[in-house]
PDB file of C-alpha atoms in Angstrom:
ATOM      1  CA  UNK I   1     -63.773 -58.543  87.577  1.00 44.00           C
ATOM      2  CA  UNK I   2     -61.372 -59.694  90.268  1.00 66.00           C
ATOM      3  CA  UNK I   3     -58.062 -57.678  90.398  1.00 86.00           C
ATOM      4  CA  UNK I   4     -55.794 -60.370  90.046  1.00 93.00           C
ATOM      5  CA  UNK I   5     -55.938 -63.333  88.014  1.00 94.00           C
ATOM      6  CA  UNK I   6     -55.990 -66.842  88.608  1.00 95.00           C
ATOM      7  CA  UNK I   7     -52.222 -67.290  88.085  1.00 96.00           C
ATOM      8  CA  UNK I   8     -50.935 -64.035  90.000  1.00 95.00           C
ATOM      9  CA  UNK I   9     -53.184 -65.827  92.969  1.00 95.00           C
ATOM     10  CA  UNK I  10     -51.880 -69.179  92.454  1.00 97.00           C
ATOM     11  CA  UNK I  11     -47.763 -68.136  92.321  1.00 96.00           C
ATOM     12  CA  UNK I  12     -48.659 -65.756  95.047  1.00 96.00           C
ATOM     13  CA  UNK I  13     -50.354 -68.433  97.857  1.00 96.00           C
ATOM     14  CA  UNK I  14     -48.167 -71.237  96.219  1.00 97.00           C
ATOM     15  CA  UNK I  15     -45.059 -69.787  95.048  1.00 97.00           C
ATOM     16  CA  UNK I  16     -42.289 -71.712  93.453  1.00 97.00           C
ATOM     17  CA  UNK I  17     -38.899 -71.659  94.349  1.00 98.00           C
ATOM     18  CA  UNK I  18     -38.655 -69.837  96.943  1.00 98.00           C
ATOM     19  CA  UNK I  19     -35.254 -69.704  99.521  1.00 97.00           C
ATOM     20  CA  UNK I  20     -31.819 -68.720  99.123  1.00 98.00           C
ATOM     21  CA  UNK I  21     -28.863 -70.817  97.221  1.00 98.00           C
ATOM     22  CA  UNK I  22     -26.116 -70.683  99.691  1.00 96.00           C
ATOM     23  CA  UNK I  23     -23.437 -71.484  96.968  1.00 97.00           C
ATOM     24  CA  UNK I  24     -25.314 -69.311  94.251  1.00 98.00           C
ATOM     25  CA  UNK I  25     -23.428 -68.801  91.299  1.00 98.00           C
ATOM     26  CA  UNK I  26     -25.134 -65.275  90.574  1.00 98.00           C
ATOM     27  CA  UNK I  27     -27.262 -63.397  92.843  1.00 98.00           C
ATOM     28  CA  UNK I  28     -29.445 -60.373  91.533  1.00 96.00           C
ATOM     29  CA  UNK I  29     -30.789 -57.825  94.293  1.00 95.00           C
ATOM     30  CA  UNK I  30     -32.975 -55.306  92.783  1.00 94.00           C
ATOM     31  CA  UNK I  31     -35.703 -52.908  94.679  1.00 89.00           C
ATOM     32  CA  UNK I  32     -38.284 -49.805  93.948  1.00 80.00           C
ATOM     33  CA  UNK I  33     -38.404 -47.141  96.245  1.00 76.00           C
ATOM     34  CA  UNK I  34     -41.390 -46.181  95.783  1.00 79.00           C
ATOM     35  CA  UNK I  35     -43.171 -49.015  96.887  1.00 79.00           C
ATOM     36  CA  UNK I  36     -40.695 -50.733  98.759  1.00 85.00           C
ATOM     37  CA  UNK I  37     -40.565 -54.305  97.268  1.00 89.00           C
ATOM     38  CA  UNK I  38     -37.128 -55.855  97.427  1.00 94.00           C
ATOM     39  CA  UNK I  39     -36.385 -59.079  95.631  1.00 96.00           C
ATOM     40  CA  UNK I  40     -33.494 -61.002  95.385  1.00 97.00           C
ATOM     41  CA  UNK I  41     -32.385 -63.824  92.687  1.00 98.00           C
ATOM     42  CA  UNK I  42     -30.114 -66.640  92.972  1.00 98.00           C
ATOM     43  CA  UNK I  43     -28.829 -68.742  90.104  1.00 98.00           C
ATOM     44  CA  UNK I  44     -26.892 -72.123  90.260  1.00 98.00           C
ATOM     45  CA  UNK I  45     -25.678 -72.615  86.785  1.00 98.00           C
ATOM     46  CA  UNK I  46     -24.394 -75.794  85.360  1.00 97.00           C
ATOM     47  CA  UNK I  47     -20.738 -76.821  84.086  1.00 96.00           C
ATOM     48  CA  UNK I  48     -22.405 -76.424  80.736  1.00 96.00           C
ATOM     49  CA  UNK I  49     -24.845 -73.094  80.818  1.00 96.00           C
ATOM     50  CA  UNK I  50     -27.919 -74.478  82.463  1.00 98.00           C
ATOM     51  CA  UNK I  51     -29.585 -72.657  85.116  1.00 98.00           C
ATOM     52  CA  UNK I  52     -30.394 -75.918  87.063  1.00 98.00           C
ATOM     53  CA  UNK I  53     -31.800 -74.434  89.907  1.00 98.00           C
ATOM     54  CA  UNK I  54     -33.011 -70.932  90.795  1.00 98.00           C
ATOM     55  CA  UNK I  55     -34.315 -69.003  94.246  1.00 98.00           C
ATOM     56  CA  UNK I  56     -35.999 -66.110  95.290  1.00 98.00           C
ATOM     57  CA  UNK I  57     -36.694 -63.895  98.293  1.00 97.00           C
ATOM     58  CA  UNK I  58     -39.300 -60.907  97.708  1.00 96.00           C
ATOM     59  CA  UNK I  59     -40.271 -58.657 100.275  1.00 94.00           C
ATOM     60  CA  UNK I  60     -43.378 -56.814  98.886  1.00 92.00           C
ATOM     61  CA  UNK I  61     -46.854 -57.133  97.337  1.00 92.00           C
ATOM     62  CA  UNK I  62     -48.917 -60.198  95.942  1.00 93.00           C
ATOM     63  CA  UNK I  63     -48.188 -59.534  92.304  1.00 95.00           C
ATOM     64  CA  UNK I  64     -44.144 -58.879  93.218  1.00 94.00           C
ATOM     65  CA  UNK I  65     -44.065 -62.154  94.822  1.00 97.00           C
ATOM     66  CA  UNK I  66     -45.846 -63.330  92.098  1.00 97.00           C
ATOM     67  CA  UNK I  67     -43.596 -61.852  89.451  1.00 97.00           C
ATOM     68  CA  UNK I  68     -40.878 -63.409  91.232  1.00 97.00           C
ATOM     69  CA  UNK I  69     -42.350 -67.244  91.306  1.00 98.00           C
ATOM     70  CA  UNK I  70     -43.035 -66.422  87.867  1.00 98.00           C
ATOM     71  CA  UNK I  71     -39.894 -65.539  86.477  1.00 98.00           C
ATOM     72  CA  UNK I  72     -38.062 -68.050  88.549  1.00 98.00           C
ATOM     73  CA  UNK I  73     -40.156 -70.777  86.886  1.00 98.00           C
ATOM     74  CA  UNK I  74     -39.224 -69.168  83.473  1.00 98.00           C
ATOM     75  CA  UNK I  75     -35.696 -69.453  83.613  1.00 98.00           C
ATOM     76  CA  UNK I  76     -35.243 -72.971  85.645  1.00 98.00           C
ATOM     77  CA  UNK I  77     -33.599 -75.222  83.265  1.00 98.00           C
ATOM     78  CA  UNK I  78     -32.746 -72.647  80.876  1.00 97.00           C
ATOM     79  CA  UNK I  79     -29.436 -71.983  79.201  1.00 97.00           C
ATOM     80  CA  UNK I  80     -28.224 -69.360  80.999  1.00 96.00           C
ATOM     81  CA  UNK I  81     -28.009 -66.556  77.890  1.00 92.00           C
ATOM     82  CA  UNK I  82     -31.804 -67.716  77.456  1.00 94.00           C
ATOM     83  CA  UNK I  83     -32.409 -65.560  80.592  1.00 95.00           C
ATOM     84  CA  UNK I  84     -31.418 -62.722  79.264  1.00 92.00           C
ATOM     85  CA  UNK I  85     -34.584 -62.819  76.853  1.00 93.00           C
ATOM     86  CA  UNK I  86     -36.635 -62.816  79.787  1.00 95.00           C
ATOM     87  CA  UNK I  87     -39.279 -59.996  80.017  1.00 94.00           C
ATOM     88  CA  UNK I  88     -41.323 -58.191  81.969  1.00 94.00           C
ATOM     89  CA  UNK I  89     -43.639 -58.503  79.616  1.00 96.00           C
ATOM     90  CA  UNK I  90     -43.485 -62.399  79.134  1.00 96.00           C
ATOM     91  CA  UNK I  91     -43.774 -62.551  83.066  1.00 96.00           C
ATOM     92  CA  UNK I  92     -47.175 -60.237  82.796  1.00 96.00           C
ATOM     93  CA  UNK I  93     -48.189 -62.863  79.760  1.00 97.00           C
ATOM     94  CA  UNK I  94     -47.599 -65.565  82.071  1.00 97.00           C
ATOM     95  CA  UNK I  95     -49.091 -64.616  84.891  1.00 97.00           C
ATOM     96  CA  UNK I  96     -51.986 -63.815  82.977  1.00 96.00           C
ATOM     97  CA  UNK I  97     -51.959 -59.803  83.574  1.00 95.00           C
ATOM     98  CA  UNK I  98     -51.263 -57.881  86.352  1.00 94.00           C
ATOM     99  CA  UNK I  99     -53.062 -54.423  87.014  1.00 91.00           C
ATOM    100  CA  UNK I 100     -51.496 -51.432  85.314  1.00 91.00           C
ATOM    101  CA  UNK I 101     -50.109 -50.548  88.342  1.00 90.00           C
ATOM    102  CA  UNK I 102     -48.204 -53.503  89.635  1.00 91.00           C
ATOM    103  CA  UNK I 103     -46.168 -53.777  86.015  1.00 90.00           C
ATOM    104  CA  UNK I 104     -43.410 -52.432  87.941  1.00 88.00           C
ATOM    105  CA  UNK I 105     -43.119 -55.693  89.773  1.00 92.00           C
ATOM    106  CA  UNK I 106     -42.442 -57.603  86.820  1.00 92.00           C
ATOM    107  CA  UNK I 107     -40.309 -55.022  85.647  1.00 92.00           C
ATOM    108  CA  UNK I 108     -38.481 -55.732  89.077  1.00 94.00           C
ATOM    109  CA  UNK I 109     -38.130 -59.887  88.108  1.00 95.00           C
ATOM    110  CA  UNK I 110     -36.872 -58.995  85.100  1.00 95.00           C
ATOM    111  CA  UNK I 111     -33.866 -56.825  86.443  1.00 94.00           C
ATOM    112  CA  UNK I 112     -33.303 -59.094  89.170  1.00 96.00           C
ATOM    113  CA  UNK I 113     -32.791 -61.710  86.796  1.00 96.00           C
ATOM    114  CA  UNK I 114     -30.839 -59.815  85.166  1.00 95.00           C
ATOM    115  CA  UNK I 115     -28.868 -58.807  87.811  1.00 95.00           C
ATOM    116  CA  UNK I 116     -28.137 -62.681  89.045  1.00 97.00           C
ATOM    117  CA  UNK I 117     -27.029 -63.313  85.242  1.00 96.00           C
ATOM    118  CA  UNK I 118     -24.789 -60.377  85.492  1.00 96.00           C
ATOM    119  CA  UNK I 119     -23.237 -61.292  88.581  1.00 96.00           C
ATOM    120  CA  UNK I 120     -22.506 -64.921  87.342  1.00 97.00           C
ATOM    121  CA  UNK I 121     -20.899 -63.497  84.525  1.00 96.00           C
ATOM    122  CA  UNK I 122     -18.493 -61.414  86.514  1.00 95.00           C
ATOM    123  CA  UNK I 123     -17.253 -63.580  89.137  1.00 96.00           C
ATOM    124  CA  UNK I 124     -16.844 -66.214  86.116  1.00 95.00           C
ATOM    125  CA  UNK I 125     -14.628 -63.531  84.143  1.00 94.00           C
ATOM    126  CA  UNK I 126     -17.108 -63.820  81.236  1.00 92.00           C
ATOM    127  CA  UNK I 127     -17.266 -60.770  78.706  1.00 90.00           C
ATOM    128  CA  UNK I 128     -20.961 -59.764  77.732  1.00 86.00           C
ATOM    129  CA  UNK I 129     -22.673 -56.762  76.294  1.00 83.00           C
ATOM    130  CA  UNK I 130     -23.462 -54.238  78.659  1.00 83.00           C
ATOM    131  CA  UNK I 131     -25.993 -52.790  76.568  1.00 80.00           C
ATOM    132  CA  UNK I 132     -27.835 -55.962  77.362  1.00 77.00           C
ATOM    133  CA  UNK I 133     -27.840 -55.119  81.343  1.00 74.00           C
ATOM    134  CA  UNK I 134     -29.098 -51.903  80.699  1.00 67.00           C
ATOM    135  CA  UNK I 135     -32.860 -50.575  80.687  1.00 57.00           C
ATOM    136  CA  UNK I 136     -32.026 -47.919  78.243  1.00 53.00           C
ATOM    137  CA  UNK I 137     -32.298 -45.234  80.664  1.00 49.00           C
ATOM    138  CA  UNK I 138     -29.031 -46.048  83.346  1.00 49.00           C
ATOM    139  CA  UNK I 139     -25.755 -43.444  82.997  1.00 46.00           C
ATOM    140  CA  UNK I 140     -24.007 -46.252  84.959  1.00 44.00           C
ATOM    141  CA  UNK I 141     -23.463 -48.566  82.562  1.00 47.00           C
ATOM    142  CA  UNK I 142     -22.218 -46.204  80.601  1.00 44.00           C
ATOM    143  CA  UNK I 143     -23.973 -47.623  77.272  1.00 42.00           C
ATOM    144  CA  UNK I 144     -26.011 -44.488  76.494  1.00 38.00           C
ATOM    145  CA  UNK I 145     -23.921 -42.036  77.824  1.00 40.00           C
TER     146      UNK I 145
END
């Protein structure tokens, strides 16, 4: 059995969107330490909610560029609350697995995600539940404190 699938191959020799939005609207930077993969999502949202384009740089392994393409093809054309739903989980689905231990990289698209979402929302001055940000797990957000 081949350790990554079809997909995970195809978004990692091919991926999609990849770059940088110079005039993003959100940008999400989020890395692991322990295995050093750094991504970083960029969002340009529409007048009325729609992400109508999207950008990613990933420094790490095949499945966290992967994850990335993945994700980034997920949320493209989306209303932007819409990415919040986004999982790590539904990136693993589409990708068609990844090996037990590369999860973490789709765990990683997911919070960067996240994290663009969350930075449109503040420079826009637009009030949204924290608890949504959160993992369940961060004393910075201050939602399970």
């Amino acid at each position: 059995m081949a350790l990554y699938s079809e997909k995970v191959m195809d978004h990692f020799t091919n991926p999609r969107n990849v770059g940088k939005i110079e005039d993003a609207d959100g940008v999400g930077e989020v890395g692991n330490a322990k295995c050093g993969d750094i991504m970083k999502i960029y969002i340009k949202v529409s007048d009325d909610g729609i992400i109508e384009d999207v950008k990613f740089n990933t420094f790490g392994c095949a499945s966290a560029i992967a994850s990335s393409s993945m994700a980034t093809e997920m949320i493209k054309g989306q209303p932007i609350d819409k990415a919040l739903e986004l999982t790590n989980k539904a990136v693993v689905e589409a990708l068609d697995g990844l090996p037990a231990v590369k999860v973490h990289c789709s765990v990683l698209a997911e919070e960067a995600v996240k994290a663009a979402v969350k930075d449109y929302y503040d420079k826009k001055g637009i009030a949204y539940d924290a608890e949504k940000f959160c993992p369940g797990d961060c004393a910075h957000c201050g939602v399970h404190e």
